[in-house]
């Protein structure tokens, strides 16, 4: 077993996960959170009465993914410095690309979007649509996919 690689993987995953949680729940603006899934067929109305369609949804999701990735980058760079980890720039860029680009694909959540289609195809459509008893199935499935992809990103960083 390569203990240095194992330690890099564990540290990278923890730093990516912390950055993701902060980026998703503390840095993301309310506007981005509410608008990122908007489409012309399923618009979102803002507090000021503005109706947001596909273009606004794409922009809000892109802005969110940029701030999300920047937060993960800050967590990685600050954490690596504090821990004395040597991460290679190309691997950091690849890991952030994996996390950020897939985050966009998952978070657009347009009706019939990638995650909803996966849920329906695997018999988990009812759970995906669950929004009761303190549980939101779409949010839980979203988080699970993000965690899995961050694990792949951490493996890239550990190489």
JSON list of C-alpha atoms in Angstrom, two decimals:
[
{"chain": "A", "resi": 1, "resn": "UNK", "atom": "CA", "xyz": [0.00, 0.00, 0.00]},
{"chain": "A", "resi": 2, "resn": "UNK", "atom": "CA", "xyz": [1.26, 3.47, -0.86]},
{"chain": "A", "resi": 3, "resn": "UNK", "atom": "CA", "xyz": [0.63, 5.36, 2.40]},
{"chain": "A", "resi": 4, "resn": "UNK", "atom": "CA", "xyz": [1.54, 8.76, 0.92]},
{"chain": "A", "resi": 5, "resn": "UNK", "atom": "CA", "xyz": [-1.04, 8.31, -1.85]},
{"chain": "A", "resi": 6, "resn": "UNK", "atom": "CA", "xyz": [-3.62, 7.07, 0.64]},
{"chain": "A", "resi": 7, "resn": "UNK", "atom": "CA", "xyz": [-3.04, 10.09, 2.88]},
{"chain": "A", "resi": 8, "resn": "UNK", "atom": "CA", "xyz": [-3.26, 12.44, -0.13]},
{"chain": "A", "resi": 9, "resn": "UNK", "atom": "CA", "xyz": [-6.53, 10.84, -1.18]},
{"chain": "A", "resi": 10, "resn": "UNK", "atom": "CA", "xyz": [-8.07, 11.12, 2.30]},
{"chain": "A", "resi": 11, "resn": "UNK", "atom": "CA", "xyz": [-6.96, 14.73, 2.72]},
{"chain": "A", "resi": 12, "resn": "UNK", "atom": "CA", "xyz": [-8.04, 15.70, -0.80]},
{"chain": "A", "resi": 13, "resn": "UNK", "atom": "CA", "xyz": [-11.47, 14.13, -0.33]},
{"chain": "A", "resi": 14, "resn": "UNK", "atom": "CA", "xyz": [-11.99, 15.86, 3.02]},
{"chain": "A", "resi": 15, "resn": "UNK", "atom": "CA", "xyz": [-10.92, 19.22, 1.57]},
{"chain": "A", "resi": 16, "resn": "UNK", "atom": "CA", "xyz": [-13.07, 18.81, -1.56]},
{"chain": "A", "resi": 17, "resn": "UNK", "atom": "CA", "xyz": [-16.07, 17.77, 0.55]},
{"chain": "A", "resi": 18, "resn": "UNK", "atom": "CA", "xyz": [-15.67, 20.71, 2.93]},
{"chain": "A", "resi": 19, "resn": "UNK", "atom": "CA", "xyz": [-15.29, 23.13, 0.03]},
{"chain": "A", "resi": 20, "resn": "UNK", "atom": "CA", "xyz": [-18.34, 21.65, -1.67]},
{"chain": "A", "resi": 21, "resn": "UNK", "atom": "CA", "xyz": [-20.54, 21.94, 1.40]},
{"chain": "A", "resi": 22, "resn": "UNK", "atom": "CA", "xyz": [-19.42, 25.52, 2.01]},
{"chain": "A", "resi": 23, "resn": "UNK", "atom": "CA", "xyz": [-19.83, 26.39, -1.68]},
{"chain": "A", "resi": 24, "resn": "UNK", "atom": "CA", "xyz": [-23.28, 24.80, -1.91]},
{"chain": "A", "resi": 25, "resn": "UNK", "atom": "CA", "xyz": [-24.78, 26.02, 1.35]},
{"chain": "A", "resi": 26, "resn": "UNK", "atom": "CA", "xyz": [-22.92, 29.15, 2.48]},
{"chain": "A", "resi": 27, "resn": "UNK", "atom": "CA", "xyz": [-21.49, 30.78, -0.67]},
{"chain": "A", "resi": 28, "resn": "UNK", "atom": "CA", "xyz": [-24.27, 30.05, -3.18]},
{"chain": "A", "resi": 29, "resn": "UNK", "atom": "CA", "xyz": [-26.63, 33.01, -3.48]},
{"chain": "A", "resi": 30, "resn": "UNK", "atom": "CA", "xyz": [-30.35, 32.64, -2.92]},
{"chain": "A", "resi": 31, "resn": "UNK", "atom": "CA", "xyz": [-30.92, 33.79, -6.51]},
{"chain": "A", "resi": 32, "resn": "UNK", "atom": "CA", "xyz": [-28.67, 31.04, -7.91]},
{"chain": "A", "resi": 33, "resn": "UNK", "atom": "CA", "xyz": [-30.21, 28.40, -5.65]},
{"chain": "A", "resi": 34, "resn": "UNK", "atom": "CA", "xyz": [-33.73, 29.24, -6.78]},
{"chain": "A", "resi": 35, "resn": "UNK", "atom": "CA", "xyz": [-33.04, 30.04, -10.43]},
{"chain": "A", "resi": 36, "resn": "UNK", "atom": "CA", "xyz": [-30.41, 27.47, -11.52]},
{"chain": "A", "resi": 37, "resn": "UNK", "atom": "CA", "xyz": [-33.06, 24.95, -12.63]},
{"chain": "A", "resi": 38, "resn": "UNK", "atom": "CA", "xyz": [-35.31, 27.43, -14.45]},
{"chain": "A", "resi": 39, "resn": "UNK", "atom": "CA", "xyz": [-36.39, 26.77, -18.04]},
{"chain": "A", "resi": 40, "resn": "UNK", "atom": "CA", "xyz": [-38.77, 28.50, -20.40]},
{"chain": "A", "resi": 41, "resn": "UNK", "atom": "CA", "xyz": [-41.17, 25.58, -19.90]},
{"chain": "A", "resi": 42, "resn": "UNK", "atom": "CA", "xyz": [-40.77, 25.70, -16.10]},
{"chain": "A", "resi": 43, "resn": "UNK", "atom": "CA", "xyz": [-39.89, 29.32, -15.24]},
{"chain": "A", "resi": 44, "resn": "UNK", "atom": "CA", "xyz": [-39.06, 30.63, -11.78]},
{"chain": "A", "resi": 45, "resn": "UNK", "atom": "CA", "xyz": [-40.50, 33.89, -10.51]},
{"chain": "A", "resi": 46, "resn": "UNK", "atom": "CA", "xyz": [-38.22, 36.01, -8.35]},
{"chain": "A", "resi": 47, "resn": "UNK", "atom": "CA", "xyz": [-39.27, 37.99, -5.30]},
{"chain": "A", "resi": 48, "resn": "UNK", "atom": "CA", "xyz": [-39.47, 41.12, -7.46]},
{"chain": "A", "resi": 49, "resn": "UNK", "atom": "CA", "xyz": [-41.84, 39.42, -9.91]},
{"chain": "A", "resi": 50, "resn": "UNK", "atom": "CA", "xyz": [-39.19, 38.85, -12.60]},
{"chain": "A", "resi": 51, "resn": "UNK", "atom": "CA", "xyz": [-39.78, 35.64, -14.51]},
{"chain": "A", "resi": 52, "resn": "UNK", "atom": "CA", "xyz": [-36.60, 33.64, -15.15]},
{"chain": "A", "resi": 53, "resn": "UNK", "atom": "CA", "xyz": [-36.43, 31.11, -17.99]},
{"chain": "A", "resi": 54, "resn": "UNK", "atom": "CA", "xyz": [-33.81, 28.90, -19.59]},
{"chain": "A", "resi": 55, "resn": "UNK", "atom": "CA", "xyz": [-31.15, 31.58, -20.19]},
{"chain": "A", "resi": 56, "resn": "UNK", "atom": "CA", "xyz": [-31.38, 32.85, -16.62]},
{"chain": "A", "resi": 57, "resn": "UNK", "atom": "CA", "xyz": [-31.32, 29.27, -15.29]},
{"chain": "A", "resi": 58, "resn": "UNK", "atom": "CA", "xyz": [-28.19, 28.43, -17.24]},
{"chain": "A", "resi": 59, "resn": "UNK", "atom": "CA", "xyz": [-26.49, 31.63, -16.11]},
{"chain": "A", "resi": 60, "resn": "UNK", "atom": "CA", "xyz": [-27.44, 31.13, -12.45]},
{"chain": "A", "resi": 61, "resn": "UNK", "atom": "CA", "xyz": [-26.17, 27.54, -12.54]},
{"chain": "A", "resi": 62, "resn": "UNK", "atom": "CA", "xyz": [-22.91, 28.62, -14.21]},
{"chain": "A", "resi": 63, "resn": "UNK", "atom": "CA", "xyz": [-22.36, 31.36, -11.61]},
{"chain": "A", "resi": 64, "resn": "UNK", "atom": "CA", "xyz": [-23.08, 28.88, -8.82]},
{"chain": "A", "resi": 65, "resn": "UNK", "atom": "CA", "xyz": [-20.67, 26.30, -10.27]},
{"chain": "A", "resi": 66, "resn": "UNK", "atom": "CA", "xyz": [-17.94, 28.92, -10.62]},
{"chain": "A", "resi": 67, "resn": "UNK", "atom": "CA", "xyz": [-18.28, 30.04, -6.99]},
{"chain": "A", "resi": 68, "resn": "UNK", "atom": "CA", "xyz": [-18.59, 26.39, -5.91]},
{"chain": "A", "resi": 69, "resn": "UNK", "atom": "CA", "xyz": [-15.38, 25.46, -7.77]},
{"chain": "A", "resi": 70, "resn": "UNK", "atom": "CA", "xyz": [-13.58, 28.53, -6.44]},
{"chain": "A", "resi": 71, "resn": "UNK", "atom": "CA", "xyz": [-14.58, 27.55, -2.91]},
{"chain": "A", "resi": 72, "resn": "UNK", "atom": "CA", "xyz": [-13.31, 24.01, -3.45]},
{"chain": "A", "resi": 73, "resn": "UNK", "atom": "CA", "xyz": [-10.07, 25.41, -4.91]},
{"chain": "A", "resi": 74, "resn": "UNK", "atom": "CA", "xyz": [-9.58, 27.64, -1.86]},
{"chain": "A", "resi": 75, "resn": "UNK", "atom": "CA", "xyz": [-10.23, 24.71, 0.48]},
{"chain": "A", "resi": 76, "resn": "UNK", "atom": "CA", "xyz": [-7.76, 22.54, -1.44]},
{"chain": "A", "resi": 77, "resn": "UNK", "atom": "CA", "xyz": [-5.03, 25.15, -1.62]},
{"chain": "A", "resi": 78, "resn": "UNK", "atom": "CA", "xyz": [-5.33, 26.36, 1.97]},
{"chain": "A", "resi": 79, "resn": "UNK", "atom": "CA", "xyz": [-5.73, 22.82, 3.32]},
{"chain": "A", "resi": 80, "resn": "UNK", "atom": "CA", "xyz": [-2.83, 21.46, 1.29]},
{"chain": "A", "resi": 81, "resn": "UNK", "atom": "CA", "xyz": [-0.63, 24.28, 2.55]},
{"chain": "A", "resi": 82, "resn": "UNK", "atom": "CA", "xyz": [-1.66, 23.70, 6.17]},
{"chain": "A", "resi": 83, "resn": "UNK", "atom": "CA", "xyz": [-1.13, 19.94, 5.85]},
{"chain": "A", "resi": 84, "resn": "UNK", "atom": "CA", "xyz": [2.08, 20.15, 3.84]},
{"chain": "A", "resi": 85, "resn": "UNK", "atom": "CA", "xyz": [0.52, 18.27, 0.89]},
{"chain": "A", "resi": 86, "resn": "UNK", "atom": "CA", "xyz": [2.15, 18.59, -2.48]},
{"chain": "A", "resi": 87, "resn": "UNK", "atom": "CA", "xyz": [-0.59, 18.65, -5.09]},
{"chain": "A", "resi": 88, "resn": "UNK", "atom": "CA", "xyz": [0.27, 18.98, -8.75]},
{"chain": "A", "resi": 89, "resn": "UNK", "atom": "CA", "xyz": [-1.43, 21.87, -10.57]},
{"chain": "A", "resi": 90, "resn": "UNK", "atom": "CA", "xyz": [-2.63, 19.70, -13.49]},
{"chain": "A", "resi": 91, "resn": "UNK", "atom": "CA", "xyz": [-4.26, 17.25, -11.11]},
{"chain": "A", "resi": 92, "resn": "UNK", "atom": "CA", "xyz": [-5.86, 20.07, -9.10]},
{"chain": "A", "resi": 93, "resn": "UNK", "atom": "CA", "xyz": [-7.26, 21.51, -12.34]},
{"chain": "A", "resi": 94, "resn": "UNK", "atom": "CA", "xyz": [-8.54, 18.08, -13.44]},
{"chain": "A", "resi": 95, "resn": "UNK", "atom": "CA", "xyz": [-10.16, 17.38, -10.07]},
{"chain": "A", "resi": 96, "resn": "UNK", "atom": "CA", "xyz": [-11.86, 20.80, -10.00]},
{"chain": "A", "resi": 97, "resn": "UNK", "atom": "CA", "xyz": [-13.05, 20.31, -13.58]},
{"chain": "A", "resi": 98, "resn": "UNK", "atom": "CA", "xyz": [-14.55, 16.91, -12.70]},
{"chain": "A", "resi": 99, "resn": "UNK", "atom": "CA", "xyz": [-16.33, 18.36, -9.70]},
{"chain": "A", "resi": 100, "resn": "UNK", "atom": "CA", "xyz": [-17.42, 21.68, -11.24]},
{"chain": "A", "resi": 101, "resn": "UNK", "atom": "CA", "xyz": [-18.58, 20.50, -14.66]},
{"chain": "A", "resi": 102, "resn": "UNK", "atom": "CA", "xyz": [-20.52, 17.54, -13.33]},
{"chain": "A", "resi": 103, "resn": "UNK", "atom": "CA", "xyz": [-21.99, 19.82, -10.66]},
{"chain": "A", "resi": 104, "resn": "UNK", "atom": "CA", "xyz": [-23.46, 21.96, -13.44]},
{"chain": "A", "resi": 105, "resn": "UNK", "atom": "CA", "xyz": [-24.97, 18.92, -15.20]},
{"chain": "A", "resi": 106, "resn": "UNK", "atom": "CA", "xyz": [-26.56, 17.70, -11.96]},
{"chain": "A", "resi": 107, "resn": "UNK", "atom": "CA", "xyz": [-27.69, 21.06, -10.58]},
{"chain": "A", "resi": 108, "resn": "UNK", "atom": "CA", "xyz": [-29.52, 22.26, -13.70]},
{"chain": "A", "resi": 109, "resn": "UNK", "atom": "CA", "xyz": [-32.26, 19.85, -12.59]},
{"chain": "A", "resi": 110, "resn": "UNK", "atom": "CA", "xyz": [-34.48, 20.82, -15.47]},
{"chain": "A", "resi": 111, "resn": "UNK", "atom": "CA", "xyz": [-37.69, 18.80, -15.65]},
{"chain": "A", "resi": 112, "resn": "UNK", "atom": "CA", "xyz": [-36.64, 15.49, -17.08]},
{"chain": "A", "resi": 113, "resn": "UNK", "atom": "CA", "xyz": [-33.01, 16.37, -16.34]},
{"chain": "A", "resi": 114, "resn": "UNK", "atom": "CA", "xyz": [-30.14, 13.97, -15.91]},
{"chain": "A", "resi": 115, "resn": "UNK", "atom": "CA", "xyz": [-30.72, 13.12, -12.24]},
{"chain": "A", "resi": 116, "resn": "UNK", "atom": "CA", "xyz": [-34.49, 12.81, -12.64]},
{"chain": "A", "resi": 117, "resn": "UNK", "atom": "CA", "xyz": [-34.08, 10.52, -15.66]},
{"chain": "A", "resi": 118, "resn": "UNK", "atom": "CA", "xyz": [-31.61, 8.38, -13.69]},
{"chain": "A", "resi": 119, "resn": "UNK", "atom": "CA", "xyz": [-34.06, 8.18, -10.76]},
{"chain": "A", "resi": 120, "resn": "UNK", "atom": "CA", "xyz": [-36.94, 7.18, -13.02]},
{"chain": "A", "resi": 121, "resn": "UNK", "atom": "CA", "xyz": [-34.85, 4.61, -14.90]},
{"chain": "A", "resi": 122, "resn": "UNK", "atom": "CA", "xyz": [-33.68, 2.94, -11.68]},
{"chain": "A", "resi": 123, "resn": "UNK", "atom": "CA", "xyz": [-37.08, 2.85, -9.98]},
{"chain": "A", "resi": 124, "resn": "UNK", "atom": "CA", "xyz": [-36.22, 5.71, -7.62]},
{"chain": "A", "resi": 125, "resn": "UNK", "atom": "CA", "xyz": [-38.53, 8.30, -9.18]},
{"chain": "A", "resi": 126, "resn": "UNK", "atom": "CA", "xyz": [-40.84, 8.40, -6.16]},
{"chain": "A", "resi": 127, "resn": "UNK", "atom": "CA", "xyz": [-37.90, 9.02, -3.83]},
{"chain": "A", "resi": 128, "resn": "UNK", "atom": "CA", "xyz": [-36.57, 11.73, -6.17]},
{"chain": "A", "resi": 129, "resn": "UNK", "atom": "CA", "xyz": [-39.93, 13.53, -5.97]},
{"chain": "A", "resi": 130, "resn": "UNK", "atom": "CA", "xyz": [-40.29, 13.05, -2.20]},
{"chain": "A", "resi": 131, "resn": "UNK", "atom": "CA", "xyz": [-40.50, 16.35, -0.34]},
{"chain": "A", "resi": 132, "resn": "UNK", "atom": "CA", "xyz": [-42.13, 15.38, 2.95]},
{"chain": "A", "resi": 133, "resn": "UNK", "atom": "CA", "xyz": [-41.27, 14.27, 6.48]},
{"chain": "A", "resi": 134, "resn": "UNK", "atom": "CA", "xyz": [-38.15, 16.47, 6.50]},
{"chain": "A", "resi": 135, "resn": "UNK", "atom": "CA", "xyz": [-36.71, 14.67, 3.47]},
{"chain": "A", "resi": 136, "resn": "UNK", "atom": "CA", "xyz": [-36.15, 16.00, -0.03]},
{"chain": "A", "resi": 137, "resn": "UNK", "atom": "CA", "xyz": [-35.31, 13.07, -2.27]},
{"chain": "A", "resi": 138, "resn": "UNK", "atom": "CA", "xyz": [-33.92, 15.17, -5.13]},
{"chain": "A", "resi": 139, "resn": "UNK", "atom": "CA", "xyz": [-31.54, 16.97, -2.75]},
{"chain": "A", "resi": 140, "resn": "UNK", "atom": "CA", "xyz": [-30.40, 13.70, -1.14]},
{"chain": "A", "resi": 141, "resn": "UNK", "atom": "CA", "xyz": [-29.77, 12.06, -4.53]},
{"chain": "A", "resi": 142, "resn": "UNK", "atom": "CA", "xyz": [-28.00, 15.24, -5.72]},
{"chain": "A", "resi": 143, "resn": "UNK", "atom": "CA", "xyz": [-25.69, 15.08, -2.71]},
{"chain": "A", "resi": 144, "resn": "UNK", "atom": "CA", "xyz": [-24.97, 11.39, -3.19]},
{"chain": "A", "resi": 145, "resn": "UNK", "atom": "CA", "xyz": [-23.92, 11.90, -6.81]},
{"chain": "A", "resi": 146, "resn": "UNK", "atom": "CA", "xyz": [-21.76, 14.91, -5.88]},
{"chain": "A", "resi": 147, "resn": "UNK", "atom": "CA", "xyz": [-20.04, 12.88, -3.12]},
{"chain": "A", "resi": 148, "resn": "UNK", "atom": "CA", "xyz": [-19.30, 10.06, -5.55]},
{"chain": "A", "resi": 149, "resn": "UNK", "atom": "CA", "xyz": [-17.84, 12.42, -8.12]},
{"chain": "A", "resi": 150, "resn": "UNK", "atom": "CA", "xyz": [-15.75, 14.17, -5.44]},
{"chain": "A", "resi": 151, "resn": "UNK", "atom": "CA", "xyz": [-14.35, 10.75, -4.55]},
{"chain": "A", "resi": 152, "resn": "UNK", "atom": "CA", "xyz": [-13.24, 10.35, -8.18]},
{"chain": "A", "resi": 153, "resn": "UNK", "atom": "CA", "xyz": [-11.76, 13.87, -8.10]},
{"chain": "A", "resi": 154, "resn": "UNK", "atom": "CA", "xyz": [-9.86, 13.03, -4.89]},
{"chain": "A", "resi": 155, "resn": "UNK", "atom": "CA", "xyz": [-8.48, 9.90, -6.55]},
{"chain": "A", "resi": 156, "resn": "UNK", "atom": "CA", "xyz": [-7.19, 12.06, -9.41]},
{"chain": "A", "resi": 157, "resn": "UNK", "atom": "CA", "xyz": [-5.50, 14.34, -6.87]},
{"chain": "A", "resi": 158, "resn": "UNK", "atom": "CA", "xyz": [-3.93, 11.39, -5.06]},
{"chain": "A", "resi": 159, "resn": "UNK", "atom": "CA", "xyz": [-2.12, 10.05, -8.15]}
]
